[in-house]
Every structure is written in structure tokens, then in C-alpha cells.
Short mmCIF file of C-alpha atoms in Angstrom, two decimals:
data_model
loop_
_atom_site.label_atom_id
_atom_site.label_comp_id
_atom_site.label_asym_id
_atom_site.label_seq_id
_atom_site.Cartn_x
_atom_site.Cartn_y
_atom_site.Cartn_z
CA ALA A 1 -5.57 12.37 -11.15
CA GLN A 2 -4.37 8.81 -11.32
CA SER A 3 -6.48 5.73 -10.66
CA VAL A 4 -6.24 1.95 -10.70
CA THR A 5 -8.90 -0.63 -11.49
CA GLN A 6 -8.46 -4.26 -10.60
CA LEU A 7 -10.93 -6.51 -12.35
CA GLY A 8 -12.27 -9.21 -10.07
CA SER A 9 -12.26 -8.87 -6.31
CA HIS A 10 -11.79 -12.64 -6.06
CA VAL A 11 -9.96 -14.97 -8.43
CA SER A 12 -9.86 -18.73 -7.93
CA VAL A 13 -7.42 -21.03 -9.72
CA SER A 14 -6.32 -24.61 -9.27
CA GLU A 15 -2.88 -25.41 -7.96
CA GLY A 16 -0.53 -25.64 -10.94
CA ALA A 17 -2.74 -23.49 -13.17
CA LEU A 18 -1.94 -20.11 -14.68
CA VAL A 19 -2.53 -17.10 -12.46
CA LEU A 20 -3.77 -13.92 -14.18
CA LEU A 21 -4.68 -10.85 -12.13
CA ARG A 22 -5.86 -7.85 -14.11
CA CYS A 23 -4.95 -4.23 -13.54
CA ASN A 24 -5.80 -1.17 -15.60
CA TYR A 25 -4.62 2.30 -14.76
CA SER A 26 -5.46 5.85 -15.63
CA SER A 27 -2.76 8.47 -15.72
CA SER A 28 -2.18 11.63 -17.72
CA VAL A 29 1.59 11.21 -17.57
CA PRO A 30 3.87 8.18 -17.83
CA PRO A 31 3.17 5.98 -14.83
CA TYR A 32 5.23 3.98 -12.44
CA LEU A 33 3.35 0.74 -11.76
CA PHE A 34 3.59 -1.76 -8.94
CA TRP A 35 2.16 -4.99 -7.64
CA TYR A 36 2.07 -5.64 -3.93
CA VAL A 37 1.00 -8.76 -2.05
CA GLN A 38 -0.57 -8.91 1.40
CA TYR A 39 -0.71 -12.12 3.41
CA PRO A 40 -3.21 -12.40 6.29
CA ASN A 41 -2.41 -10.17 9.24
CA GLN A 42 0.63 -8.73 7.55
CA GLY A 43 1.60 -5.55 5.77
CA LEU A 44 2.11 -5.27 2.02
CA GLN A 45 5.21 -6.57 0.25
CA LEU A 46 6.44 -5.39 -3.13
CA LEU A 47 6.24 -8.09 -5.80
CA LEU A 48 7.52 -6.13 -8.77
CA LYS A 49 7.63 -2.69 -10.32
CA TYR A 50 7.75 -0.95 -13.68
CA THR A 51 9.34 2.45 -14.01
CA THR A 52 10.99 2.76 -17.41
CA GLY A 53 12.69 0.46 -19.91
CA ALA A 54 11.72 -3.15 -20.48
CA THR A 55 7.96 -3.56 -20.39
CA LEU A 56 8.06 -7.15 -19.14
CA VAL A 57 8.99 -7.08 -15.51
CA LYS A 58 9.93 -10.08 -13.39
CA GLY A 59 9.37 -10.12 -9.67
CA ILE A 60 9.67 -12.39 -6.69
CA ASN A 61 8.06 -15.80 -6.29
CA GLY A 62 7.84 -16.39 -10.05
CA PHE A 63 5.48 -13.52 -10.79
CA GLU A 64 5.81 -11.21 -13.76
CA ALA A 65 3.83 -8.36 -15.28
CA GLU A 66 3.77 -6.61 -18.63
CA PHE A 67 3.23 -2.89 -19.10
CA LYS A 68 1.04 -2.27 -22.15
CA LYS A 69 0.68 1.45 -22.75
CA SER A 70 -1.84 1.07 -25.57
CA GLU A 71 -4.13 -0.93 -23.28
CA THR A 72 -3.25 1.02 -20.11
CA SER A 73 -2.76 -2.33 -18.43
CA PHE A 74 -0.30 -3.98 -16.09
CA HIS A 75 -1.59 -7.52 -15.58
CA LEU A 76 0.15 -9.88 -13.17
CA THR A 77 0.84 -13.47 -14.16
CA LYS A 78 2.43 -16.63 -12.84
CA PRO A 79 2.68 -19.79 -14.96
CA SER A 80 1.92 -22.25 -12.18
CA ALA A 81 0.02 -21.42 -9.00
CA HIS A 82 1.19 -22.70 -5.64
CA MET A 83 -0.84 -22.95 -2.47
CA SER A 84 1.43 -20.38 -0.84
CA ASP A 85 0.32 -17.79 -3.44
CA ALA A 86 -3.05 -17.43 -1.72
CA ALA A 87 -3.16 -13.79 -0.62
CA GLU A 88 -4.50 -10.34 -1.47
CA TYR A 89 -2.84 -8.63 -4.42
CA PHE A 90 -2.79 -4.89 -4.99
CA CYS A 91 -1.89 -2.96 -8.11
CA ALA A 92 -0.62 0.58 -7.54
CA VAL A 93 0.40 3.59 -9.59
CA THR A 94 2.32 6.79 -9.12
CA THR A 95 3.47 9.29 -11.69
CA ASN A 96 6.63 10.73 -10.24
CA SER A 97 5.15 14.08 -11.16
CA GLY A 98 6.22 15.65 -7.92
CA GLY A 99 2.67 16.71 -7.15
CA GLY A 100 1.80 13.49 -5.47
CA ALA A 101 -1.32 14.65 -3.73
CA ASP A 102 -2.67 11.13 -3.93
CA GLY A 103 0.48 9.43 -2.79
CA LEU A 104 0.79 5.96 -4.20
CA THR A 105 -2.69 5.07 -5.51
CA PHE A 106 -3.77 1.48 -4.89
CA GLY A 107 -6.46 -0.61 -6.51
CA LYS A 108 -9.14 -2.26 -4.39
CA GLY A 109 -7.25 -5.54 -4.38
CA THR A 110 -7.83 -9.04 -5.72
CA HIS A 111 -8.11 -11.98 -3.37
CA LEU A 112 -6.38 -14.97 -4.96
CA ILE A 113 -7.73 -18.35 -3.93
CA ILE A 114 -5.80 -21.51 -4.78
CA GLN A 115 -7.83 -24.69 -5.07
CA PRO A 116 -5.96 -27.94 -4.28
CA LYS B 1 18.13 -5.05 8.84
CA ALA B 2 15.03 -4.47 10.95
CA GLY B 3 11.78 -3.84 9.12
CA VAL B 4 9.13 -1.24 9.70
CA THR B 5 7.79 -1.46 13.24
CA GLN B 6 4.34 -0.25 14.20
CA THR B 7 2.96 0.03 17.70
CA PRO B 8 0.56 -0.84 19.10
CA ARG B 9 -0.58 -3.73 16.90
CA TYR B 10 -4.11 -3.77 18.26
CA LEU B 11 -6.14 -1.26 20.20
CA ILE B 12 -9.73 -0.59 21.14
CA LYS B 13 -11.09 2.89 21.74
CA THR B 14 -14.51 4.42 22.22
CA ARG B 15 -16.12 7.19 20.21
CA GLY B 16 -14.81 10.63 21.04
CA GLN B 17 -11.45 9.46 22.29
CA GLN B 18 -8.19 10.13 20.54
CA VAL B 19 -5.43 7.74 19.54
CA THR B 20 -1.75 7.96 18.67
CA LEU B 21 -0.03 5.36 16.53
CA SER B 22 3.71 5.00 16.18
CA CYS B 23 5.93 3.92 13.31
CA SER B 24 9.66 3.26 13.20
CA PRO B 25 10.94 3.09 9.61
CA ILE B 26 13.75 1.00 8.25
CA SER B 27 17.10 2.45 9.19
CA GLY B 28 18.19 5.00 6.58
CA HIS B 29 14.71 5.58 5.18
CA ARG B 30 13.66 9.20 5.35
CA SER B 31 10.09 8.92 4.10
CA VAL B 32 7.17 7.61 6.09
CA SER B 33 3.70 7.24 4.58
CA TRP B 34 0.48 6.33 6.32
CA TYR B 35 -2.45 4.45 4.81
CA GLN B 36 -5.87 3.50 6.11
CA GLN B 37 -7.13 0.08 5.02
CA THR B 38 -10.79 -0.90 5.31
CA PRO B 39 -12.81 -3.64 3.59
CA GLY B 40 -15.04 -1.10 1.90
CA GLN B 41 -12.61 1.59 0.81
CA GLY B 42 -9.43 -0.43 0.44
CA LEU B 43 -6.13 1.35 0.90
CA GLN B 44 -6.41 5.09 1.20
CA PHE B 45 -3.48 7.46 1.44
CA LEU B 46 -3.37 9.61 4.57
CA PHE B 47 -0.10 11.52 4.36
CA GLU B 48 3.60 11.29 3.75
CA TYR B 49 6.42 12.79 5.73
CA PHE B 50 9.95 13.33 4.51
CA SER B 51 12.70 14.91 6.58
CA GLU B 52 10.20 15.97 9.24
CA THR B 53 7.97 17.80 6.75
CA GLN B 54 4.57 16.73 5.48
CA ARG B 55 5.02 16.45 1.74
CA ASN B 56 1.71 15.01 0.62
CA LYS B 57 -1.73 14.66 2.14
CA GLY B 58 -4.73 12.59 1.22
CA ASN B 59 -8.38 13.50 1.45
CA PHE B 60 -9.00 12.98 5.16
CA PRO B 61 -10.48 15.41 7.70
CA GLY B 62 -8.32 17.46 9.99
CA ARG B 63 -8.93 14.99 12.81
CA PHE B 64 -6.17 12.95 11.21
CA SER B 65 -2.73 14.40 11.77
CA GLY B 66 0.83 13.25 11.92
CA ARG B 67 4.38 14.23 12.49
CA GLN B 68 7.87 12.98 11.92
CA PHE B 69 10.83 13.26 14.23
CA SER B 70 14.47 13.91 13.44
CA ASN B 71 15.22 10.17 13.62
CA SER B 72 12.52 9.60 10.95
CA ARG B 73 10.16 7.91 13.38
CA SER B 74 6.59 9.01 12.81
CA GLU B 75 3.36 9.23 14.72
CA MET B 76 -0.16 9.72 13.55
CA ASN B 77 -2.99 10.95 15.68
CA VAL B 78 -6.73 10.67 15.27
CA SER B 79 -8.85 12.88 17.48
CA THR B 80 -12.55 12.63 18.28
CA LEU B 81 -12.76 9.06 17.07
CA GLU B 82 -15.77 7.93 15.05
CA LEU B 83 -17.01 4.41 14.40
CA GLY B 84 -15.91 4.74 10.78
CA ASP B 85 -12.31 5.19 11.88
CA SER B 86 -12.10 1.49 12.68
CA ALA B 87 -9.46 0.21 10.29
CA LEU B 88 -6.01 -1.17 9.82
CA TYR B 89 -3.53 1.70 9.74
CA LEU B 90 -0.44 0.89 7.75
CA CYS B 91 2.84 2.71 7.88
CA ALA B 92 5.34 2.41 5.06
CA SER B 93 8.85 3.72 4.70
CA SER B 94 11.03 4.40 1.69
CA TRP B 95 14.44 5.86 1.06
CA GLY B 96 13.04 8.72 -1.01
CA LEU B 97 9.67 10.32 -1.57
CA ALA B 98 7.16 7.51 -2.09
CA VAL B 99 5.52 9.27 -5.00
CA ARG B 100 8.86 9.23 -6.77
CA THR B 101 10.10 5.76 -5.88
CA GLY B 102 6.86 3.88 -5.29
CA GLU B 103 8.85 1.23 -3.50
CA LEU B 104 7.32 1.11 -0.07
CA PHE B 105 8.21 -1.14 2.83
CA PHE B 106 5.19 -1.73 4.99
CA GLY B 107 4.79 -2.52 8.65
CA GLU B 108 2.24 -5.05 9.84
CA GLY B 109 -0.18 -2.33 10.79
CA SER B 110 -2.09 -1.11 13.82
CA ARG B 111 -5.63 -2.43 13.97
CA LEU B 112 -7.93 0.14 15.54
CA THR B 113 -11.41 -0.75 16.69
CA VAL B 114 -13.72 2.08 17.72
CA LEU B 115 -16.72 1.11 19.84
#
């Protein structure tokens, strides 16, 4: 079975500072990895995804993530935080194995707080 | 292109009642997935429908059921409501099976409160 662990339920950074949200996954087969963002009272929106190929993936709003197989990680970063980045961020995994009993498996989420 | 539409957005029910939630996917998307979101458990997968067939199912009791129509619209039903069913129910659509594409387009959710 696949699983996702997001370290830190809350992360606080100053505006203009580096954003780093941590995600580690567990999967017995090559994973597909995703980051989603959820703003208050809204559904989730895809930020970026890794399937195959280049391990550094760029997404919307200046975010990027790097797939590191040896560390089973897919951490999300942004060089300079903006107030509008305040939201809940979810890491997710699927394996494209066809079994899919778990659907897309999400982490518990990290609430990003931006300090002015 | 219209997004995923969920109705109703908010509803209040009492224990023992049943509820039906509706989801209209993005035009052309054939897969609809349902998730339950709560503060304690986070996002939990309920089920996925593709071409009117349930393809995947999460670990929820049989009180939770769903269906998909020929136009890809989907409904989910919860019978004999319990207090613990209070949650935000999110619908997501994708062009292919979600477990294969992972790229889901979410609606804004239906917030269910059970009293």
C-alpha cells in the first residue's frame, strides 16, 4: 500500500523568505507524486506533478518540487513567499499500478502561514 | 470551460437521515472521484467512477454509495447518517482513471453537518 507523510502540520515563514514543505512517500512501485493547494472554502488545485523524466518539477505560482528516490521525498519549495501563498498544501501519491484500491493517497496537509 | 460543480454547497441533517450529493464534472472528463475531508482524518478516498462503473473503492462502510450517469454526472449517497459523517465531501473529475493520471480537478465541496 502507498502512503504519504507530511512533516509539520503548520509551517510559518516571513514574506519574502524561502518556503519548504516536506513530503515523504512510501510505495513499492515507482510513484506518481503531486502537490495540491487548498485555499479557504475552496476545493483543491493541482500545483505540480511528477510522473517520469526530469526529477525537478516546476509548477504554478513559482513553486517547484524535486523527486528524490533515494530519500523517498518530494519536498515543495518556493524561493520567496508571498502573502497570497497562505493556504493548506497536500502531497499525494499514486502508483499507476491499476489496482488503485486507495485511489489517490493524500498526506494530512501542511498549513502554510505567511508572516508580514 | 466550466469547472466541477457540486450541489448543495451546505446542508444540515440529523442522525438517521440520508443524504444525496451531486457532482457535475468538467465537460469531457469521464472519471469522478469522491473524497471525505475532516480535520482529524484529512482527505480520505471514498470511490471512483469511470464510464458509469465503480472502479475503485476506499475503506468506508456500505452506508456510503455512489453512482455515475451516462453524462458522467455523479451522485453519492450516505444513509443512516451518524455524527461522524459531518465533513466536507469533495468531488474531483479527471479525463482518465485518477489512479493513472493523478491529475484531479476538484469542486468546492459539499459541507455536511449532522446534528
